[in-house]
PDB file of C-alpha atoms in Angstrom:
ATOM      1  CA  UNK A 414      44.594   1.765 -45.672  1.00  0.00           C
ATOM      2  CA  UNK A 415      42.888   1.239 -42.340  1.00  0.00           C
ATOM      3  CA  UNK A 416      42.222   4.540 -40.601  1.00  0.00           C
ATOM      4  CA  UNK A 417      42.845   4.680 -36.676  1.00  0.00           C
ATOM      5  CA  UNK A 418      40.034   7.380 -35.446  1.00  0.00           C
ATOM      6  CA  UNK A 419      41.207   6.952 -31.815  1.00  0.00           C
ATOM      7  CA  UNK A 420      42.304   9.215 -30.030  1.00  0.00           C
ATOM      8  CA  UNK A 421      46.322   9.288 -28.839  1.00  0.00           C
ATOM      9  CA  UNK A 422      45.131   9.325 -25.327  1.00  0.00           C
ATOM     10  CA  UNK A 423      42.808   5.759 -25.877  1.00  0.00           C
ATOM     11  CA  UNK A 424      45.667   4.561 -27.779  1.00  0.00           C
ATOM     12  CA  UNK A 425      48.125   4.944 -24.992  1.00  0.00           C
ATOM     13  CA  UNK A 426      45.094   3.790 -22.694  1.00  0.00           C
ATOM     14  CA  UNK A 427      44.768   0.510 -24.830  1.00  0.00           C
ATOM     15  CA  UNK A 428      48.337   0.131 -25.085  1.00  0.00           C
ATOM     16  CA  UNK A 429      48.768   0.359 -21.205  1.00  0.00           C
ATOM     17  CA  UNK A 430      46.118  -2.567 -20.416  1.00  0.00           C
ATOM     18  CA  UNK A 431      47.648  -4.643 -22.757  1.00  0.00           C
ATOM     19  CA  UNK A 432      51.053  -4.587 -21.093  1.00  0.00           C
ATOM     20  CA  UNK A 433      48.899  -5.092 -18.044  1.00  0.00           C
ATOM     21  CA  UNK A 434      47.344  -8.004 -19.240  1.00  0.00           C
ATOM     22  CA  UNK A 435      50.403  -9.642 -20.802  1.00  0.00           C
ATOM     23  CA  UNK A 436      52.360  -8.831 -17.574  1.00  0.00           C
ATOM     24  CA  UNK A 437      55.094  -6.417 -19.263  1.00  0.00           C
ATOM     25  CA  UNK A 438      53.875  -4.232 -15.971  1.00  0.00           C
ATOM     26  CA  UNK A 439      53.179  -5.952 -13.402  1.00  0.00           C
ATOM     27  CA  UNK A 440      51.111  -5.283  -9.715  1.00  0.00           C
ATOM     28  CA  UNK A 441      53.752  -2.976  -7.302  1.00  0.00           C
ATOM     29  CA  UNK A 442      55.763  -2.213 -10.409  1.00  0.00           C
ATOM     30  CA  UNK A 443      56.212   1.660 -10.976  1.00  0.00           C
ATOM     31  CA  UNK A 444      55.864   3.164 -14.536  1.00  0.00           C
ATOM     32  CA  UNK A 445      58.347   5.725 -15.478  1.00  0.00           C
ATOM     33  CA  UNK A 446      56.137   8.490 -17.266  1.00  0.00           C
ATOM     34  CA  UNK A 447      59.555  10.143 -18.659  1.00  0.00           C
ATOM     35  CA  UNK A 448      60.568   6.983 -19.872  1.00  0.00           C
ATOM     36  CA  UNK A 449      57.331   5.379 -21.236  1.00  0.00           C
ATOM     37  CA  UNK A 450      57.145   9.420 -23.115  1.00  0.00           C
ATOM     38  CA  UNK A 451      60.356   9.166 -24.702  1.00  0.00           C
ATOM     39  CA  UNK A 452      59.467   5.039 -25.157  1.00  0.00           C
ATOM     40  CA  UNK A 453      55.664   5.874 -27.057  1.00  0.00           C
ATOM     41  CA  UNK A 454      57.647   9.054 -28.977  1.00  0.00           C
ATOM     42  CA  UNK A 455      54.709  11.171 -27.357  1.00  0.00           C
ATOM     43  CA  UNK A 456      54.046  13.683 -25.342  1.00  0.00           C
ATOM     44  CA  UNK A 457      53.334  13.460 -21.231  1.00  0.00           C
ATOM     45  CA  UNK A 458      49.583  14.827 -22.004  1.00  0.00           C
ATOM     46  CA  UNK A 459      48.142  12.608 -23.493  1.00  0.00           C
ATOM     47  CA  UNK A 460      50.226   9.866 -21.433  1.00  0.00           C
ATOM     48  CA  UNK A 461      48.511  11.634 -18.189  1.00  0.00           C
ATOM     49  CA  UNK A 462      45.379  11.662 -19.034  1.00  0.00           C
ATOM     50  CA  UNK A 463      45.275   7.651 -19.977  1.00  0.00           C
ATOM     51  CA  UNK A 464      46.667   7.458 -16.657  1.00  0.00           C
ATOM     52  CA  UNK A 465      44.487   9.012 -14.590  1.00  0.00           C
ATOM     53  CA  UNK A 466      41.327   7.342 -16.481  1.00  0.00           C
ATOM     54  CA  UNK A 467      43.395   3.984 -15.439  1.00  0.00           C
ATOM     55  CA  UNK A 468      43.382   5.219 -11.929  1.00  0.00           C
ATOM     56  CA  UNK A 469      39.623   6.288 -11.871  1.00  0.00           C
ATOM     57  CA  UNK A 470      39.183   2.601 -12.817  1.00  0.00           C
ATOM     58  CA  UNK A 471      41.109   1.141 -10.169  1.00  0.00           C
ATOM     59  CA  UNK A 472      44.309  -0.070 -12.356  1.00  0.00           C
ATOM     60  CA  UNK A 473      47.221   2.055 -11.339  1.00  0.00           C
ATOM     61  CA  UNK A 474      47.673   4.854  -8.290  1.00  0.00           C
ATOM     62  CA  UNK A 475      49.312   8.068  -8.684  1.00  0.00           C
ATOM     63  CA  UNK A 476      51.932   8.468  -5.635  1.00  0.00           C
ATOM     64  CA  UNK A 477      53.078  12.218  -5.942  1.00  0.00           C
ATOM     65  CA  UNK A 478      57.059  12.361  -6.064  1.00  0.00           C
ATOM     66  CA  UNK A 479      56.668   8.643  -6.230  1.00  0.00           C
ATOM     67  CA  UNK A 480      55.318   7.913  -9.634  1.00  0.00           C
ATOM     68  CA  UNK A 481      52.187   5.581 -11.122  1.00  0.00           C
ATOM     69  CA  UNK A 482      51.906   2.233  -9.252  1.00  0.00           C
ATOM     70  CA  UNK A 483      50.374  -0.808 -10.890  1.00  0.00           C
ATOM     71  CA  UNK A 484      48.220  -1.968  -8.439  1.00  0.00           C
ATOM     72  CA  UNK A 485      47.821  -5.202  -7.314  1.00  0.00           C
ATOM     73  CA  UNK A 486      44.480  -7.241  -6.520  1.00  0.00           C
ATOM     74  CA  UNK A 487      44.146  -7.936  -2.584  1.00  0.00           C
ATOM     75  CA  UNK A 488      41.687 -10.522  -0.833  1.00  0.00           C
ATOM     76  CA  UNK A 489      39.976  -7.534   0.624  1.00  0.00           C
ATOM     77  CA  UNK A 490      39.479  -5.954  -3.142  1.00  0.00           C
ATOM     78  CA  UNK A 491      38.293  -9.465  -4.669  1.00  0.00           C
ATOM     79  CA  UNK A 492      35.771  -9.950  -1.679  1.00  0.00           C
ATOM     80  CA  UNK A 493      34.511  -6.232  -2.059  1.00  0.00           C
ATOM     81  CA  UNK A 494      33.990  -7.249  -6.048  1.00  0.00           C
ATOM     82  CA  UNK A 495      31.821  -9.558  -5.740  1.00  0.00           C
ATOM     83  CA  UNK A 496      29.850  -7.920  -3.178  1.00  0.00           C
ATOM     84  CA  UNK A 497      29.476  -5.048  -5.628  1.00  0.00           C
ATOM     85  CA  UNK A 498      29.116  -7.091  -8.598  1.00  0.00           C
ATOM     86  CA  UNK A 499      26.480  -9.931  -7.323  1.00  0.00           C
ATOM     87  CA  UNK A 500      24.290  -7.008  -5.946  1.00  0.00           C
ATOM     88  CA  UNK A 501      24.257  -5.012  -9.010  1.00  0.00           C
ATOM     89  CA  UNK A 502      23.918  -8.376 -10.980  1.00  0.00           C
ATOM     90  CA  UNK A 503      20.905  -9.325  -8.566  1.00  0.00           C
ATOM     91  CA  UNK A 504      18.842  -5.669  -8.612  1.00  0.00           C
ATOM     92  CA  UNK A 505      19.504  -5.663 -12.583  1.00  0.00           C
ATOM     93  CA  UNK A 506      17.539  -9.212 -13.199  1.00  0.00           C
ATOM     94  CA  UNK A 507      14.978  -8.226 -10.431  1.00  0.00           C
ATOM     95  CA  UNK A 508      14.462  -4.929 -12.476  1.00  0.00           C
ATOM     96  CA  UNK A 509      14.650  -6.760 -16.100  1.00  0.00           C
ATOM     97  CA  UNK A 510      12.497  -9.689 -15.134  1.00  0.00           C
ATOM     98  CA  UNK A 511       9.379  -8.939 -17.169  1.00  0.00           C
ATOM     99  CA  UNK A 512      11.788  -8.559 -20.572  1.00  0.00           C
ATOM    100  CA  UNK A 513      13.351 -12.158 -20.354  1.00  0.00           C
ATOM    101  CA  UNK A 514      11.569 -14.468 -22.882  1.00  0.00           C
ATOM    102  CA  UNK A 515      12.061 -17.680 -24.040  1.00  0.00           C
ATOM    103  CA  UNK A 516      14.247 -16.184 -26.213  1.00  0.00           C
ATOM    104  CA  UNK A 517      16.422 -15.128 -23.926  1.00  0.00           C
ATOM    105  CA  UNK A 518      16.677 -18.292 -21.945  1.00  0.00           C
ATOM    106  CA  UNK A 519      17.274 -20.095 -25.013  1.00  0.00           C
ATOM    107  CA  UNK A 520      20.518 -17.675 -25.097  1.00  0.00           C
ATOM    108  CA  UNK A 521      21.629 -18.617 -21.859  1.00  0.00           C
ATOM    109  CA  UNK A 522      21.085 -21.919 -22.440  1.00  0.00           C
ATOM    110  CA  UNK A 523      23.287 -21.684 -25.698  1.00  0.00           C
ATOM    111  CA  UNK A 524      26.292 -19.897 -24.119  1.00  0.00           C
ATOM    112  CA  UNK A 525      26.216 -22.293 -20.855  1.00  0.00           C
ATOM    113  CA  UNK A 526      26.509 -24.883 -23.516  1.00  0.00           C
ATOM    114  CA  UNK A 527      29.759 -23.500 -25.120  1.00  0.00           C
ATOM    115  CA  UNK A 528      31.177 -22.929 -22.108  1.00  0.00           C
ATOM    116  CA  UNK A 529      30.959 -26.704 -20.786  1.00  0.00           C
ATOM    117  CA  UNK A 530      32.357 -27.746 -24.287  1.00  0.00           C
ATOM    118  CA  UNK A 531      34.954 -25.018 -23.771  1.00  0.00           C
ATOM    119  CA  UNK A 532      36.152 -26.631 -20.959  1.00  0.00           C
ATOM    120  CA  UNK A 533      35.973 -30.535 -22.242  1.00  0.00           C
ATOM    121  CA  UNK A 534      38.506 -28.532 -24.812  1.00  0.00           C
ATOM    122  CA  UNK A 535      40.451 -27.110 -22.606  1.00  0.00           C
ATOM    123  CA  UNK A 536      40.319 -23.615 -23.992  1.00  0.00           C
ATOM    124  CA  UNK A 537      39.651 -21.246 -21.382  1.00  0.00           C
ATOM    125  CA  UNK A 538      39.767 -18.395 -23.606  1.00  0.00           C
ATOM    126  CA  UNK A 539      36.716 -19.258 -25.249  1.00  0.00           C
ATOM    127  CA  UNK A 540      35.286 -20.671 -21.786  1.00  0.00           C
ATOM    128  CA  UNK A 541      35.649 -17.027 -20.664  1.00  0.00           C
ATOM    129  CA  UNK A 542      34.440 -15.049 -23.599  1.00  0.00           C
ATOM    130  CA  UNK A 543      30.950 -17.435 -23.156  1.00  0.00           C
ATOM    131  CA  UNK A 544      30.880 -16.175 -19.733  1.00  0.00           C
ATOM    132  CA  UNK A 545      30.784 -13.371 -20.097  1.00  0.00           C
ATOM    133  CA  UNK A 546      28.088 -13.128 -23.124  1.00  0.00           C
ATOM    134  CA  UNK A 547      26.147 -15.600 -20.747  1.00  0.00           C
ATOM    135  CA  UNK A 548      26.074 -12.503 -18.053  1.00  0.00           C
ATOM    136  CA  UNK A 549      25.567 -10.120 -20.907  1.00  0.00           C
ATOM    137  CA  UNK A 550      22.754 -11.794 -21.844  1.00  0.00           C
ATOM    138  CA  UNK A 551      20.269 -10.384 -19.230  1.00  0.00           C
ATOM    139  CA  UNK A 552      22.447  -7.638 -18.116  1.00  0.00           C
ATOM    140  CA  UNK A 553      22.207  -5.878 -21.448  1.00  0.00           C
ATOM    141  CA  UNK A 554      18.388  -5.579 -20.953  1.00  0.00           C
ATOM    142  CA  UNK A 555      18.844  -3.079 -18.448  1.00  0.00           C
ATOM    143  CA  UNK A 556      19.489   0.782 -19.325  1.00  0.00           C
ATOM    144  CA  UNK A 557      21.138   1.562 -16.245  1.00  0.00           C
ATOM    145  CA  UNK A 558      24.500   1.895 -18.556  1.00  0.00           C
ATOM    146  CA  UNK A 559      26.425   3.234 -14.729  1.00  0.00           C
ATOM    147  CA  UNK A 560      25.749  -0.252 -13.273  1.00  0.00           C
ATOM    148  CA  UNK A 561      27.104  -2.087 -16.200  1.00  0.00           C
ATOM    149  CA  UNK A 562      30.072   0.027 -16.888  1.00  0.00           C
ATOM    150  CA  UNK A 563      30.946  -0.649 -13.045  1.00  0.00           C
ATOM    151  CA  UNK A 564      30.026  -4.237 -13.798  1.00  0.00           C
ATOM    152  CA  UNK A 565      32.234  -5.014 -16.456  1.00  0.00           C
ATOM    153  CA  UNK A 566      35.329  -2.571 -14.878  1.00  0.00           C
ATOM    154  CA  UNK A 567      35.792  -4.927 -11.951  1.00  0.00           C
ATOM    155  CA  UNK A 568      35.345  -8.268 -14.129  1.00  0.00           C
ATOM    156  CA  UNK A 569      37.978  -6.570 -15.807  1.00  0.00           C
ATOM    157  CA  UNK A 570      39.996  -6.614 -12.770  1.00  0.00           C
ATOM    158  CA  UNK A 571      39.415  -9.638 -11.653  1.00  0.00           C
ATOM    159  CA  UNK A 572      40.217 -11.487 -14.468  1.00  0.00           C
ATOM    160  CA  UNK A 573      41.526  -9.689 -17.193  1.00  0.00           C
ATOM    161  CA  UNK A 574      44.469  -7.392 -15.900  1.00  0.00           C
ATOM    162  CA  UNK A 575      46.499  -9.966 -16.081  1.00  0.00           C
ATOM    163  CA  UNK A 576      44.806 -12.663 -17.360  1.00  0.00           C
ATOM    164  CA  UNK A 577      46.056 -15.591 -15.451  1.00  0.00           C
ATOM    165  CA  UNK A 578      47.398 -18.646 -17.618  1.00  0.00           C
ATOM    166  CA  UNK A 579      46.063 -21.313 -15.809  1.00  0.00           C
ATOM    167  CA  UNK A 580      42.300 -22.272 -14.903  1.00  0.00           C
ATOM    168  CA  UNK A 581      40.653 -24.555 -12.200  1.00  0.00           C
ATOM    169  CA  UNK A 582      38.622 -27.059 -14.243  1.00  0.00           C
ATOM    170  CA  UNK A 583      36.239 -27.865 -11.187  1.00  0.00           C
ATOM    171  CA  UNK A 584      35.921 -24.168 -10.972  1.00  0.00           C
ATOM    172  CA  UNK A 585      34.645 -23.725 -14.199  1.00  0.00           C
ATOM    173  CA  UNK A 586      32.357 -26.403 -13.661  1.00  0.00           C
ATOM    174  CA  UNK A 587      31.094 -25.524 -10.382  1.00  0.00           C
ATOM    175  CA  UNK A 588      29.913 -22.014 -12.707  1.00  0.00           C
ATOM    176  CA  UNK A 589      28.631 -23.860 -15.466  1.00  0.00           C
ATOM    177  CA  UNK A 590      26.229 -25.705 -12.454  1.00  0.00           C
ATOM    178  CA  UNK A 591      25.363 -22.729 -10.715  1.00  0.00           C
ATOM    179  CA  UNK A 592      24.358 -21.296 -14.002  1.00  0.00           C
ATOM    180  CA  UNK A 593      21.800 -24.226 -14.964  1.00  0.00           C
ATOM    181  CA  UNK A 594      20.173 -23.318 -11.796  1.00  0.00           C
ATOM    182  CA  UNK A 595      19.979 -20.016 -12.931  1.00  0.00           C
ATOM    183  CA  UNK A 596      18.378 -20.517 -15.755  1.00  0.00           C
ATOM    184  CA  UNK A 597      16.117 -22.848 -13.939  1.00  0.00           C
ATOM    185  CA  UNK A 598      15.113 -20.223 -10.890  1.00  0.00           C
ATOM    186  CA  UNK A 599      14.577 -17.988 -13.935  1.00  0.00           C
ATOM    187  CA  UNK A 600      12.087 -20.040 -15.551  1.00  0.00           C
ATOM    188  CA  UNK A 601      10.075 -20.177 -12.523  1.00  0.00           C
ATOM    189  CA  UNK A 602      11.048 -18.003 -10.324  1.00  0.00           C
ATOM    190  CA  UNK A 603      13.006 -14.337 -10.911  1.00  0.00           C
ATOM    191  CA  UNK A 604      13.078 -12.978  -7.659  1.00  0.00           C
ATOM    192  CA  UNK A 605      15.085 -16.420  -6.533  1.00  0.00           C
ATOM    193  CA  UNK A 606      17.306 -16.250  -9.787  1.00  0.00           C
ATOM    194  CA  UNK A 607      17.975 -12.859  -8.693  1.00  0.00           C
ATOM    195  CA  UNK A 608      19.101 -13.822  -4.912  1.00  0.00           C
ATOM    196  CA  UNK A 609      20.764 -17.131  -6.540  1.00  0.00           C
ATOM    197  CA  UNK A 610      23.084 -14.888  -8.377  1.00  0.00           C
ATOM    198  CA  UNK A 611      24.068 -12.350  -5.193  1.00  0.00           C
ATOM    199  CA  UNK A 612      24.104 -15.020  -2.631  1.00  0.00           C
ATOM    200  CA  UNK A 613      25.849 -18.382  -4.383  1.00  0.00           C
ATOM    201  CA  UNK A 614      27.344 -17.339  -7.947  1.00  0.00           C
ATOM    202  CA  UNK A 615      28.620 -13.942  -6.465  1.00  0.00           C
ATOM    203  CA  UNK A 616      29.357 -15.048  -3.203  1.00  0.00           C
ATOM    204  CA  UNK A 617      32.732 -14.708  -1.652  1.00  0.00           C
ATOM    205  CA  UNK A 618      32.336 -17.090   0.776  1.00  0.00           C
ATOM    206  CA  UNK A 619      30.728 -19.593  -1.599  1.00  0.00           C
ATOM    207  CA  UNK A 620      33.736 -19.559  -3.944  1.00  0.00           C
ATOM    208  CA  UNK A 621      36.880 -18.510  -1.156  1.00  0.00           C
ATOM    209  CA  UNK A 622      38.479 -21.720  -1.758  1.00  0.00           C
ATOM    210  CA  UNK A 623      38.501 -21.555  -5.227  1.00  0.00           C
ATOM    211  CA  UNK A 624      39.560 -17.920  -5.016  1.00  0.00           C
ATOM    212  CA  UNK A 625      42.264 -18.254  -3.019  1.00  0.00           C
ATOM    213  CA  UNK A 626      44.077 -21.187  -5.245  1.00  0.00           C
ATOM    214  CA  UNK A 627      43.307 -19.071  -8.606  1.00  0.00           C
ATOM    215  CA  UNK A 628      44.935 -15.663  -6.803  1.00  0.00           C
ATOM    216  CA  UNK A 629      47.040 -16.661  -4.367  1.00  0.00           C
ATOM    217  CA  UNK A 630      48.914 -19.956  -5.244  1.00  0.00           C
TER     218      UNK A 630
END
């Protein structure tokens, strides 16, 4: 018999990004909390309380009177993620620079591998999940766990809530480029890898076209 230790508030929490991601509630949609209690056979507590931790993170706003909106993802919320993002990225590898090792760039190596034959396959699933261990790679060297919870909220909400069903081959491939020089700055240079990072992999106005045929088309 598996055992499920969580608790009925991360359950509902869980439960409420998945029908996120798989679009059941979509961005401007409203969620009932009466009906999603009666719906879930629970009771509004623990249903609040998943809510407001869903708000905290950016997914949903309380309207008073009005109810819980999904919120959707604007231009002016994808630009200000990747500010946020690419600068965190950027001060974490300038901070972490003396811990990556061969080892490490062996790793990134490995996982910007995958992802190119992810994309010859045309799985985008497993494109994604190497791109994000790629990232994880160096960012999990650093202790500052504040920056990499807010790291890996809005990479949430940029691609994962909901997860589109469609890619842009040439912009996975532009990625899988930009990390090779990565890896190369890296080798020789940190500081640079770090800027490389902020200024061209996390740049807004690097990537706008592609990010405005992925969101908005």
């Amino acid at each position: 018999m598996e055992i499920n230790l969580k608790s009925l508030r991360e359950q509902v929490y869980e439960y409420l990004k998945d029908q996120i991601n798989k679009q059941n509630l979509k961005g401007g949609d409203y969620i009932d909390i009466n009906a999603l209690s009666n719906k879930l056979k629970i009771s509004k507590t623990p249903l609040r309380d998943a809510l407001l931790q869903l708000e905290m993170e950016g997914f949903v706003t309380i309207k008073p009177r009005k109810g819980i909106l999904i919120n959707e993802l604007s231009l002016e919320e994808i630009k200000y993620f990747y500010e946020i993002i690419g600068a965190l990225e950027c001060s974490i590898i300038h901070k972490v620079c003396s811990h990556i090792d061969t080892n490490i760039i062996e790793k990134l190596k490995e996982f910007n591998t995958k992802m190119q034959k992810a994309i010859d396959d045309s799985d985008f699933d497993l494109y994604y999940k190497n791109n994000v261990d790629f990232h994880n790679t160096y960012l999990c060297l650093s202790k500052n766990h504040h920056a990499l919870k807010i790291i890996d909220n809005l990479r949430q909400r940029l691609y994962d809530f909901p997860r589109k069903k469609y890619y842009l081959p040439e912009w996975e491939k532009r990625s899988i480029k930009e990390h090779d020089i990565f890896i190369d700055l890296l080798q020789n240079d940190c500081l640079k890898a770090a800027l490389f990072i902020k200024d061209v992999h996390w740049s807004f106005d690097v990537h706008k076209e592609f990010i405005m045929e992925y969101y908005f088309k």
